Amino acid sequence: MTLIAPRVTAALPVEDAQKLQYALSGSDDITVFVDGTVHRLPPQARDAVVDLLARFSRGEAVTVSSVEEMLTTSRAAELAGISHTYLRNMTDRGEIPVEYRGTHRRIRLADIMAWLERQRKRKNSTADGAPDHGDDGAADAS
C-alpha cells in the first residue's frame, strides 16, 4: 500500500472561518457533490469531514494524511489464529515484517493478511498432493 504524502493547509481567513463555524453550528449533516452527483457519506467519513471543517472553522491549520493500520503483536496473533509467542518468534526470524515503536512491536495488518493468504495457498497445494516445502507454523494455534 502506497501512502500519499501529507497535505498541509493553512488556516482559513477569519471571515471564512466564522462563516463556516456558523454553517456548522447545530448540525453535522454534510452533503457531498462529486461531478454534480449527491453522495451520502458513511458515518466514519462524515465524522472525519465534520471534524476537518470544524478545525477550519476554529481558525486552525490542518494536515491530512493516510495511515496504515498497525497492530500489536497480540492483536496480529489473534487475527492469524496463532500464539503471541509464535508470532514474536516469526518476527524475530524475519518471516513477518515488524516495526518498533520504542520497545513495542507493531505489525501491519496487510502483512498479517498476506501471511494468512500464503498459509491458505500452502494448505490448498498440500491438499492437492503437492509437496509441502517448509513449515510456517500454521498448526500452532495455541
PDB file of N, CA and C in Angstrom, residues 12-91:
ATOM      1  N   LEU A  12      -7.981  29.109   7.546  1.00  0.00           N
ATOM      2  CA  LEU A  12      -8.818  29.979   6.726  1.00  0.00           C
ATOM      3  C   LEU A  12      -8.729  31.413   7.228  1.00  0.00           C
ATOM      4  N   PRO A  13      -8.962  32.356   6.335  1.00  0.00           N
ATOM      5  CA  PRO A  13      -9.068  33.742   6.811  1.00  0.00           C
ATOM      6  C   PRO A  13     -10.197  33.832   7.847  1.00  0.00           C
ATOM      7  N   VAL A  14     -10.095  34.754   8.781  1.00  0.00           N
ATOM      8  CA  VAL A  14     -11.032  34.856   9.896  1.00  0.00           C
ATOM      9  C   VAL A  14     -12.479  34.912   9.425  1.00  0.00           C
ATOM     10  N   GLU A  15     -12.760  35.703   8.409  1.00  0.00           N
ATOM     11  CA  GLU A  15     -14.146  35.834   7.924  1.00  0.00           C
ATOM     12  C   GLU A  15     -14.683  34.505   7.399  1.00  0.00           C
ATOM     13  N   ASP A  16     -13.871  33.778   6.645  1.00  0.00           N
ATOM     14  CA  ASP A  16     -14.294  32.475   6.123  1.00  0.00           C
ATOM     15  C   ASP A  16     -14.482  31.467   7.259  1.00  0.00           C
ATOM     16  N   ALA A  17     -13.600  31.496   8.228  1.00  0.00           N
ATOM     17  CA  ALA A  17     -13.719  30.588   9.368  1.00  0.00           C
ATOM     18  C   ALA A  17     -15.010  30.856  10.138  1.00  0.00           C
ATOM     19  N   GLN A  18     -15.357  32.123  10.319  1.00  0.00           N
ATOM     20  CA  GLN A  18     -16.591  32.475  11.032  1.00  0.00           C
ATOM     21  C   GLN A  18     -17.823  32.004  10.266  1.00  0.00           C
ATOM     22  N   LYS A  19     -17.813  32.166   8.952  1.00  0.00           N
ATOM     23  CA  LYS A  19     -18.941  31.696   8.134  1.00  0.00           C
ATOM     24  C   LYS A  19     -19.094  30.178   8.239  1.00  0.00           C
ATOM     25  N   LEU A  20     -17.984  29.472   8.193  1.00  0.00           N
ATOM     26  CA  LEU A  20     -18.018  28.016   8.300  1.00  0.00           C
ATOM     27  C   LEU A  20     -18.506  27.600   9.681  1.00  0.00           C
ATOM     28  N   GLN A  21     -18.044  28.275  10.712  1.00  0.00           N
ATOM     29  CA  GLN A  21     -18.477  27.959  12.073  1.00  0.00           C
ATOM     30  C   GLN A  21     -19.988  28.159  12.207  1.00  0.00           C
ATOM     31  N   TYR A  22     -20.501  29.215  11.631  1.00  0.00           N
ATOM     32  CA  TYR A  22     -21.943  29.469  11.668  1.00  0.00           C
ATOM     33  C   TYR A  22     -22.700  28.361  10.930  1.00  0.00           C
ATOM     34  N   ALA A  23     -22.182  27.956   9.776  1.00  0.00           N
ATOM     35  CA  ALA A  23     -22.843  26.912   8.977  1.00  0.00           C
ATOM     36  C   ALA A  23     -22.856  25.577   9.719  1.00  0.00           C
ATOM     37  N   LEU A  24     -21.819  25.298  10.482  1.00  0.00           N
ATOM     38  CA  LEU A  24     -21.715  24.016  11.187  1.00  0.00           C
ATOM     39  C   LEU A  24     -22.468  23.997  12.513  1.00  0.00           C
ATOM     40  N   SER A  25     -22.793  25.159  13.054  1.00  0.00           N
ATOM     41  CA  SER A  25     -23.399  25.199  14.384  1.00  0.00           C
ATOM     42  C   SER A  25     -24.730  24.451  14.384  1.00  0.00           C
ATOM     43  N   GLY A  26     -24.818  23.479  15.267  1.00  0.00           N
ATOM     44  CA  GLY A  26     -26.056  22.724  15.433  1.00  0.00           C
ATOM     45  C   GLY A  26     -26.302  21.646  14.394  1.00  0.00           C
ATOM     46  N   SER A  27     -25.340  21.367  13.532  1.00  0.00           N
ATOM     47  CA  SER A  27     -25.575  20.356  12.511  1.00  0.00           C
ATOM     48  C   SER A  27     -24.285  19.612  12.193  1.00  0.00           C
ATOM     49  N   ASP A  28     -24.452  18.330  11.902  1.00  0.00           N
ATOM     50  CA  ASP A  28     -23.309  17.577  11.389  1.00  0.00           C
ATOM     51  C   ASP A  28     -23.710  16.858  10.104  1.00  0.00           C
ATOM     52  N   ASP A  29     -24.749  17.386   9.463  1.00  0.00           N
ATOM     53  CA  ASP A  29     -25.202  16.831   8.191  1.00  0.00           C
ATOM     54  C   ASP A  29     -24.391  17.466   7.075  1.00  0.00           C
ATOM     55  N   ILE A  30     -23.679  16.651   6.341  1.00  0.00           N
ATOM     56  CA  ILE A  30     -22.818  17.122   5.270  1.00  0.00           C
ATOM     57  C   ILE A  30     -23.281  16.490   3.963  1.00  0.00           C
ATOM     58  N   THR A  31     -23.486  17.323   2.952  1.00  0.00           N
ATOM     59  CA  THR A  31     -23.827  16.827   1.627  1.00  0.00           C
ATOM     60  C   THR A  31     -22.600  16.998   0.742  1.00  0.00           C
ATOM     61  N   VAL A  32     -22.224  15.944   0.051  1.00  0.00           N
ATOM     62  CA  VAL A  32     -21.045  15.978  -0.808  1.00  0.00           C
ATOM     63  C   VAL A  32     -21.511  15.850  -2.254  1.00  0.00           C
ATOM     64  N   PHE A  33     -21.020  16.744  -3.088  1.00  0.00           N
ATOM     65  CA  PHE A  33     -21.309  16.687  -4.516  1.00  0.00           C
ATOM     66  C   PHE A  33     -20.020  16.325  -5.245  1.00  0.00           C
ATOM     67  N   VAL A  34     -20.082  15.283  -6.063  1.00  0.00           N
ATOM     68  CA  VAL A  34     -18.953  14.899  -6.902  1.00  0.00           C
ATOM     69  C   VAL A  34     -19.466  14.878  -8.329  1.00  0.00           C
ATOM     70  N   ASP A  35     -18.896  15.729  -9.154  1.00  0.00           N
ATOM     71  CA  ASP A  35     -19.340  15.870 -10.546  1.00  0.00           C
ATOM     72  C   ASP A  35     -20.850  16.062 -10.638  1.00  0.00           C
ATOM     73  N   GLY A  36     -21.397  16.872  -9.739  1.00  0.00           N
ATOM     74  CA  GLY A  36     -22.817  17.192  -9.772  1.00  0.00           C
ATOM     75  C   GLY A  36     -23.727  16.129  -9.188  1.00  0.00           C
ATOM     76  N   THR A  37     -23.166  15.049  -8.677  1.00  0.00           N
ATOM     77  CA  THR A  37     -23.959  13.973  -8.093  1.00  0.00           C
ATOM     78  C   THR A  37     -23.844  14.027  -6.571  1.00  0.00           C
ATOM     79  N   VAL A  38     -24.988  13.917  -5.893  1.00  0.00           N
ATOM     80  CA  VAL A  38     -25.016  13.952  -4.434  1.00  0.00           C
ATOM     81  C   VAL A  38     -24.620  12.593  -3.883  1.00  0.00           C
ATOM     82  N   HIS A  39     -23.744  12.579  -2.887  1.00  0.00           N
ATOM     83  CA  HIS A  39     -23.321  11.341  -2.228  1.00  0.00           C
ATOM     84  C   HIS A  39     -23.505  11.479  -0.724  1.00  0.00           C
ATOM     85  N   ARG A  40     -24.063  10.456  -0.122  1.00  0.00           N
ATOM     86  CA  ARG A  40     -24.178  10.416   1.342  1.00  0.00           C
ATOM     87  C   ARG A  40     -22.974   9.660   1.867  1.00  0.00           C
ATOM     88  N   LEU A  41     -22.248  10.298   2.753  1.00  0.00           N
ATOM     89  CA  LEU A  41     -21.045   9.679   3.308  1.00  0.00           C
ATOM     90  C   LEU A  41     -21.399   8.687   4.398  1.00  0.00           C
ATOM     91  N   PRO A  42     -20.664   7.574   4.482  1.00  0.00           N
ATOM     92  CA  PRO A  42     -20.852   6.666   5.610  1.00  0.00           C
ATOM     93  C   PRO A  42     -20.434   7.390   6.892  1.00  0.00           C
ATOM     94  N   PRO A  43     -20.936   6.941   8.048  1.00  0.00           N
ATOM     95  CA  PRO A  43     -20.698   7.671   9.298  1.00  0.00           C
ATOM     96  C   PRO A  43     -19.235   8.011   9.592  1.00  0.00           C
ATOM     97  N   GLN A  44     -18.305   7.082   9.384  1.00  0.00           N
ATOM     98  CA  GLN A  44     -16.901   7.384   9.678  1.00  0.00           C
ATOM     99  C   GLN A  44     -16.370   8.513   8.802  1.00  0.00           C
ATOM    100  N   ALA A  45     -16.683   8.467   7.518  1.00  0.00           N
ATOM    101  CA  ALA A  45     -16.218   9.506   6.600  1.00  0.00           C
ATOM    102  C   ALA A  45     -16.886  10.837   6.938  1.00  0.00           C
ATOM    103  N   ARG A  46     -18.183  10.802   7.237  1.00  0.00           N
ATOM    104  CA  ARG A  46     -18.897  12.035   7.611  1.00  0.00           C
ATOM    105  C   ARG A  46     -18.260  12.662   8.841  1.00  0.00           C
ATOM    106  N   ASP A  47     -17.978  11.838   9.857  1.00  0.00           N
ATOM    107  CA  ASP A  47     -17.377  12.353  11.087  1.00  0.00           C
ATOM    108  C   ASP A  47     -16.008  12.971  10.819  1.00  0.00           C
ATOM    109  N   ALA A  48     -15.231  12.352   9.934  1.00  0.00           N
ATOM    110  CA  ALA A  48     -13.910  12.897   9.611  1.00  0.00           C
ATOM    111  C   ALA A  48     -14.036  14.238   8.891  1.00  0.00           C
ATOM    112  N   VAL A  49     -14.993  14.344   7.966  1.00  0.00           N
ATOM    113  CA  VAL A  49     -15.197  15.595   7.234  1.00  0.00           C
ATOM    114  C   VAL A  49     -15.688  16.687   8.178  1.00  0.00           C
ATOM    115  N   VAL A  50     -16.631  16.359   9.068  1.00  0.00           N
ATOM    116  CA  VAL A  50     -17.130  17.340  10.033  1.00  0.00           C
ATOM    117  C   VAL A  50     -15.993  17.817  10.927  1.00  0.00           C
ATOM    118  N   ASP A  51     -15.139  16.885  11.383  1.00  0.00           N
ATOM    119  CA  ASP A  51     -14.008  17.257  12.220  1.00  0.00           C
ATOM    120  C   ASP A  51     -13.065  18.195  11.470  1.00  0.00           C
ATOM    121  N   LEU A  52     -12.771  17.869  10.223  1.00  0.00           N
ATOM    122  CA  LEU A  52     -11.908  18.711   9.399  1.00  0.00           C
ATOM    123  C   LEU A  52     -12.483  20.121   9.273  1.00  0.00           C
ATOM    124  N   LEU A  53     -13.770  20.201   8.934  1.00  0.00           N
ATOM    125  CA  LEU A  53     -14.403  21.507   8.772  1.00  0.00           C
ATOM    126  C   LEU A  53     -14.465  22.281  10.091  1.00  0.00           C
ATOM    127  N   ALA A  54     -14.718  21.578  11.190  1.00  0.00           N
ATOM    128  CA  ALA A  54     -14.767  22.241  12.497  1.00  0.00           C
ATOM    129  C   ALA A  54     -13.399  22.837  12.842  1.00  0.00           C
ATOM    130  N   ARG A  55     -12.333  22.128  12.512  1.00  0.00           N
ATOM    131  CA  ARG A  55     -10.994  22.660  12.778  1.00  0.00           C
ATOM    132  C   ARG A  55     -10.737  23.919  11.953  1.00  0.00           C
ATOM    133  N   PHE A  56     -11.146  23.889  10.679  1.00  0.00           N
ATOM    134  CA  PHE A  56     -11.018  25.086   9.856  1.00  0.00           C
ATOM    135  C   PHE A  56     -11.849  26.228  10.452  1.00  0.00           C
ATOM    136  N   SER A  57     -13.042  25.905  10.939  1.00  0.00           N
ATOM    137  CA  SER A  57     -13.917  26.958  11.472  1.00  0.00           C
ATOM    138  C   SER A  57     -13.337  27.607  12.731  1.00  0.00           C
ATOM    139  N   ARG A  58     -12.455  26.883  13.429  1.00  0.00           N
ATOM    140  CA  ARG A  58     -11.798  27.445  14.615  1.00  0.00           C
ATOM    141  C   ARG A  58     -10.511  28.181  14.248  1.00  0.00           C
ATOM    142  N   GLY A  59     -10.238  28.284  12.942  1.00  0.00           N
ATOM    143  CA  GLY A  59      -9.048  29.005  12.503  1.00  0.00           C
ATOM    144  C   GLY A  59      -7.768  28.199  12.594  1.00  0.00           C
ATOM    145  N   GLU A  60      -7.893  26.883  12.641  1.00  0.00           N
ATOM    146  CA  GLU A  60      -6.714  26.033  12.748  1.00  0.00           C
ATOM    147  C   GLU A  60      -6.178  25.660  11.367  1.00  0.00           C
ATOM    148  N   ALA A  61      -4.860  25.495  11.269  1.00  0.00           N
ATOM    149  CA  ALA A  61      -4.262  24.883  10.086  1.00  0.00           C
ATOM    150  C   ALA A  61      -4.504  23.380  10.224  1.00  0.00           C
ATOM    151  N   VAL A  62      -4.574  22.679   9.101  1.00  0.00           N
ATOM    152  CA  VAL A  62      -4.922  21.258   9.131  1.00  0.00           C
ATOM    153  C   VAL A  62      -3.959  20.466   8.267  1.00  0.00           C
ATOM    154  N   THR A  63      -3.581  19.279   8.764  1.00  0.00           N
ATOM    155  CA  THR A  63      -2.781  18.332   7.996  1.00  0.00           C
ATOM    156  C   THR A  63      -3.618  17.085   7.793  1.00  0.00           C
ATOM    157  N   VAL A  64      -3.698  16.615   6.559  1.00  0.00           N
ATOM    158  CA  VAL A  64      -4.426  15.389   6.249  1.00  0.00           C
ATOM    159  C   VAL A  64      -3.419  14.382   5.722  1.00  0.00           C
ATOM    160  N   SER A  65      -3.442  13.176   6.276  1.00  0.00           N
ATOM    161  CA  SER A  65      -2.554  12.131   5.786  1.00  0.00           C
ATOM    162  C   SER A  65      -3.233  10.781   5.957  1.00  0.00           C
ATOM    163  N   SER A  66      -2.706   9.783   5.269  1.00  0.00           N
ATOM    164  CA  SER A  66      -3.228   8.430   5.412  1.00  0.00           C
ATOM    165  C   SER A  66      -2.314   7.651   6.341  1.00  0.00           C
ATOM    166  N   VAL A  67      -2.871   6.625   6.944  1.00  0.00           N
ATOM    167  CA  VAL A  67      -2.124   5.830   7.908  1.00  0.00           C
ATOM    168  C   VAL A  67      -2.401   4.363   7.653  1.00  0.00           C
ATOM    169  N   GLU A  68      -1.341   3.551   7.624  1.00  0.00           N
ATOM    170  CA  GLU A  68      -1.544   2.113   7.541  1.00  0.00           C
ATOM    171  C   GLU A  68      -1.907   1.611   8.923  1.00  0.00           C
ATOM    172  N   GLU A  69      -2.829   0.672   8.972  1.00  0.00           N
ATOM    173  CA  GLU A  69      -3.226   0.145  10.264  1.00  0.00           C
ATOM    174  C   GLU A  69      -2.116  -0.735  10.824  1.00  0.00           C
ATOM    175  N   MET A  70      -1.653  -0.361  12.007  1.00  0.00           N
ATOM    176  CA  MET A  70      -0.605  -1.102  12.691  1.00  0.00           C
ATOM    177  C   MET A  70      -1.229  -1.835  13.873  1.00  0.00           C
ATOM    178  N   LEU A  71      -0.855  -3.100  14.028  1.00  0.00           N
ATOM    179  CA  LEU A  71      -1.425  -3.945  15.072  1.00  0.00           C
ATOM    180  C   LEU A  71      -0.386  -4.276  16.127  1.00  0.00           C
ATOM    181  N   THR A  72      -0.851  -4.464  17.357  1.00  0.00           N
ATOM    182  CA  THR A  72       0.022  -5.021  18.382  1.00  0.00           C
ATOM    183  C   THR A  72       0.260  -6.479  18.030  1.00  0.00           C
ATOM    184  N   THR A  73       1.287  -7.079  18.608  1.00  0.00           N
ATOM    185  CA  THR A  73       1.536  -8.500  18.327  1.00  0.00           C
ATOM    186  C   THR A  73       0.390  -9.355  18.852  1.00  0.00           C
ATOM    187  N   SER A  74      -0.220  -8.958  19.944  1.00  0.00           N
ATOM    188  CA  SER A  74      -1.349  -9.728  20.470  1.00  0.00           C
ATOM    189  C   SER A  74      -2.515  -9.729  19.495  1.00  0.00           C
ATOM    190  N   ARG A  75      -2.840  -8.557  18.958  1.00  0.00           N
ATOM    191  CA  ARG A  75      -3.960  -8.455  18.015  1.00  0.00           C
ATOM    192  C   ARG A  75      -3.636  -9.191  16.712  1.00  0.00           C
ATOM    193  N   ALA A  76      -2.405  -9.043  16.230  1.00  0.00           N
ATOM    194  CA  ALA A  76      -1.997  -9.720  14.994  1.00  0.00           C
ATOM    195  C   ALA A  76      -2.053 -11.237  15.178  1.00  0.00           C
ATOM    196  N   ALA A  77      -1.597 -11.737  16.327  1.00  0.00           N
ATOM    197  CA  ALA A  77      -1.636 -13.177  16.598  1.00  0.00           C
ATOM    198  C   ALA A  77      -3.076 -13.667  16.667  1.00  0.00           C
ATOM    199  N   GLU A  78      -3.938 -12.876  17.284  1.00  0.00           N
ATOM    200  CA  GLU A  78      -5.357 -13.242  17.371  1.00  0.00           C
ATOM    201  C   GLU A  78      -5.969 -13.348  15.976  1.00  0.00           C
ATOM    202  N   LEU A  79      -5.689 -12.378  15.115  1.00  0.00           N
ATOM    203  CA  LEU A  79      -6.210 -12.420  13.742  1.00  0.00           C
ATOM    204  C   LEU A  79      -5.678 -13.614  12.967  1.00  0.00           C
ATOM    205  N   ALA A  80      -4.412 -13.949  13.201  1.00  0.00           N
ATOM    206  CA  ALA A  80      -3.782 -15.049  12.468  1.00  0.00           C
ATOM    207  C   ALA A  80      -4.129 -16.412  13.053  1.00  0.00           C
ATOM    208  N   GLY A  81      -4.687 -16.437  14.261  1.00  0.00           N
ATOM    209  CA  GLY A  81      -5.035 -17.706  14.885  1.00  0.00           C
ATOM    210  C   GLY A  81      -3.821 -18.468  15.385  1.00  0.00           C
ATOM    211  N   ILE A  82      -2.794 -17.730  15.773  1.00  0.00           N
ATOM    212  CA  ILE A  82      -1.574 -18.348  16.308  1.00  0.00           C
ATOM    213  C   ILE A  82      -1.267 -17.719  17.659  1.00  0.00           C
ATOM    214  N   SER A  83      -0.332 -18.309  18.362  1.00  0.00           N
ATOM    215  CA  SER A  83       0.019 -17.762  19.672  1.00  0.00           C
ATOM    216  C   SER A  83       0.867 -16.502  19.527  1.00  0.00           C
ATOM    217  N   HIS A  84       0.770 -15.664  20.530  1.00  0.00           N
ATOM    218  CA  HIS A  84       1.546 -14.431  20.592  1.00  0.00           C
ATOM    219  C   HIS A  84       3.042 -14.748  20.535  1.00  0.00           C
ATOM    220  N   THR A  85       3.460 -15.770  21.262  1.00  0.00           N
ATOM    221  CA  THR A  85       4.870 -16.169  21.293  1.00  0.00           C
ATOM    222  C   THR A  85       5.336 -16.638  19.914  1.00  0.00           C
ATOM    223  N   TYR A  86       4.522 -17.438  19.251  1.00  0.00           N
ATOM    224  CA  TYR A  86       4.909 -17.927  17.925  1.00  0.00           C
ATOM    225  C   TYR A  86       5.050 -16.756  16.951  1.00  0.00           C
ATOM    226  N   LEU A  87       4.137 -15.799  17.027  1.00  0.00           N
ATOM    227  CA  LEU A  87       4.217 -14.623  16.156  1.00  0.00           C
ATOM    228  C   LEU A  87       5.486 -13.826  16.439  1.00  0.00           C
ATOM    229  N   ARG A  88       5.812 -13.621  17.702  1.00  0.00           N
ATOM    230  CA  ARG A  88       7.052 -12.904  18.043  1.00  0.00           C
ATOM    231  C   ARG A  88       8.261 -13.633  17.475  1.00  0.00           C
ATOM    232  N   ASN A  89       8.268 -14.957  17.581  1.00  0.00           N
ATOM    233  CA  ASN A  89       9.380 -15.738  17.018  1.00  0.00           C
ATOM    234  C   ASN A  89       9.449 -15.566  15.500  1.00  0.00           C
ATOM    235  N   MET A  90       8.310 -15.519  14.832  1.00  0.00           N
ATOM    236  CA  MET A  90       8.290 -15.308  13.377  1.00  0.00           C
ATOM    237  C   MET A  90       8.863 -13.940  13.017  1.00  0.00           C
ATOM    238  N   THR A  91       8.542 -12.917  13.811  1.00  0.00           N
ATOM    239  CA  THR A  91       9.110 -11.590  13.536  1.00  0.00           C
ATOM    240  C   THR A  91      10.615 -11.591  13.784  1.00  0.00           C
TER     241      THR A  91
END
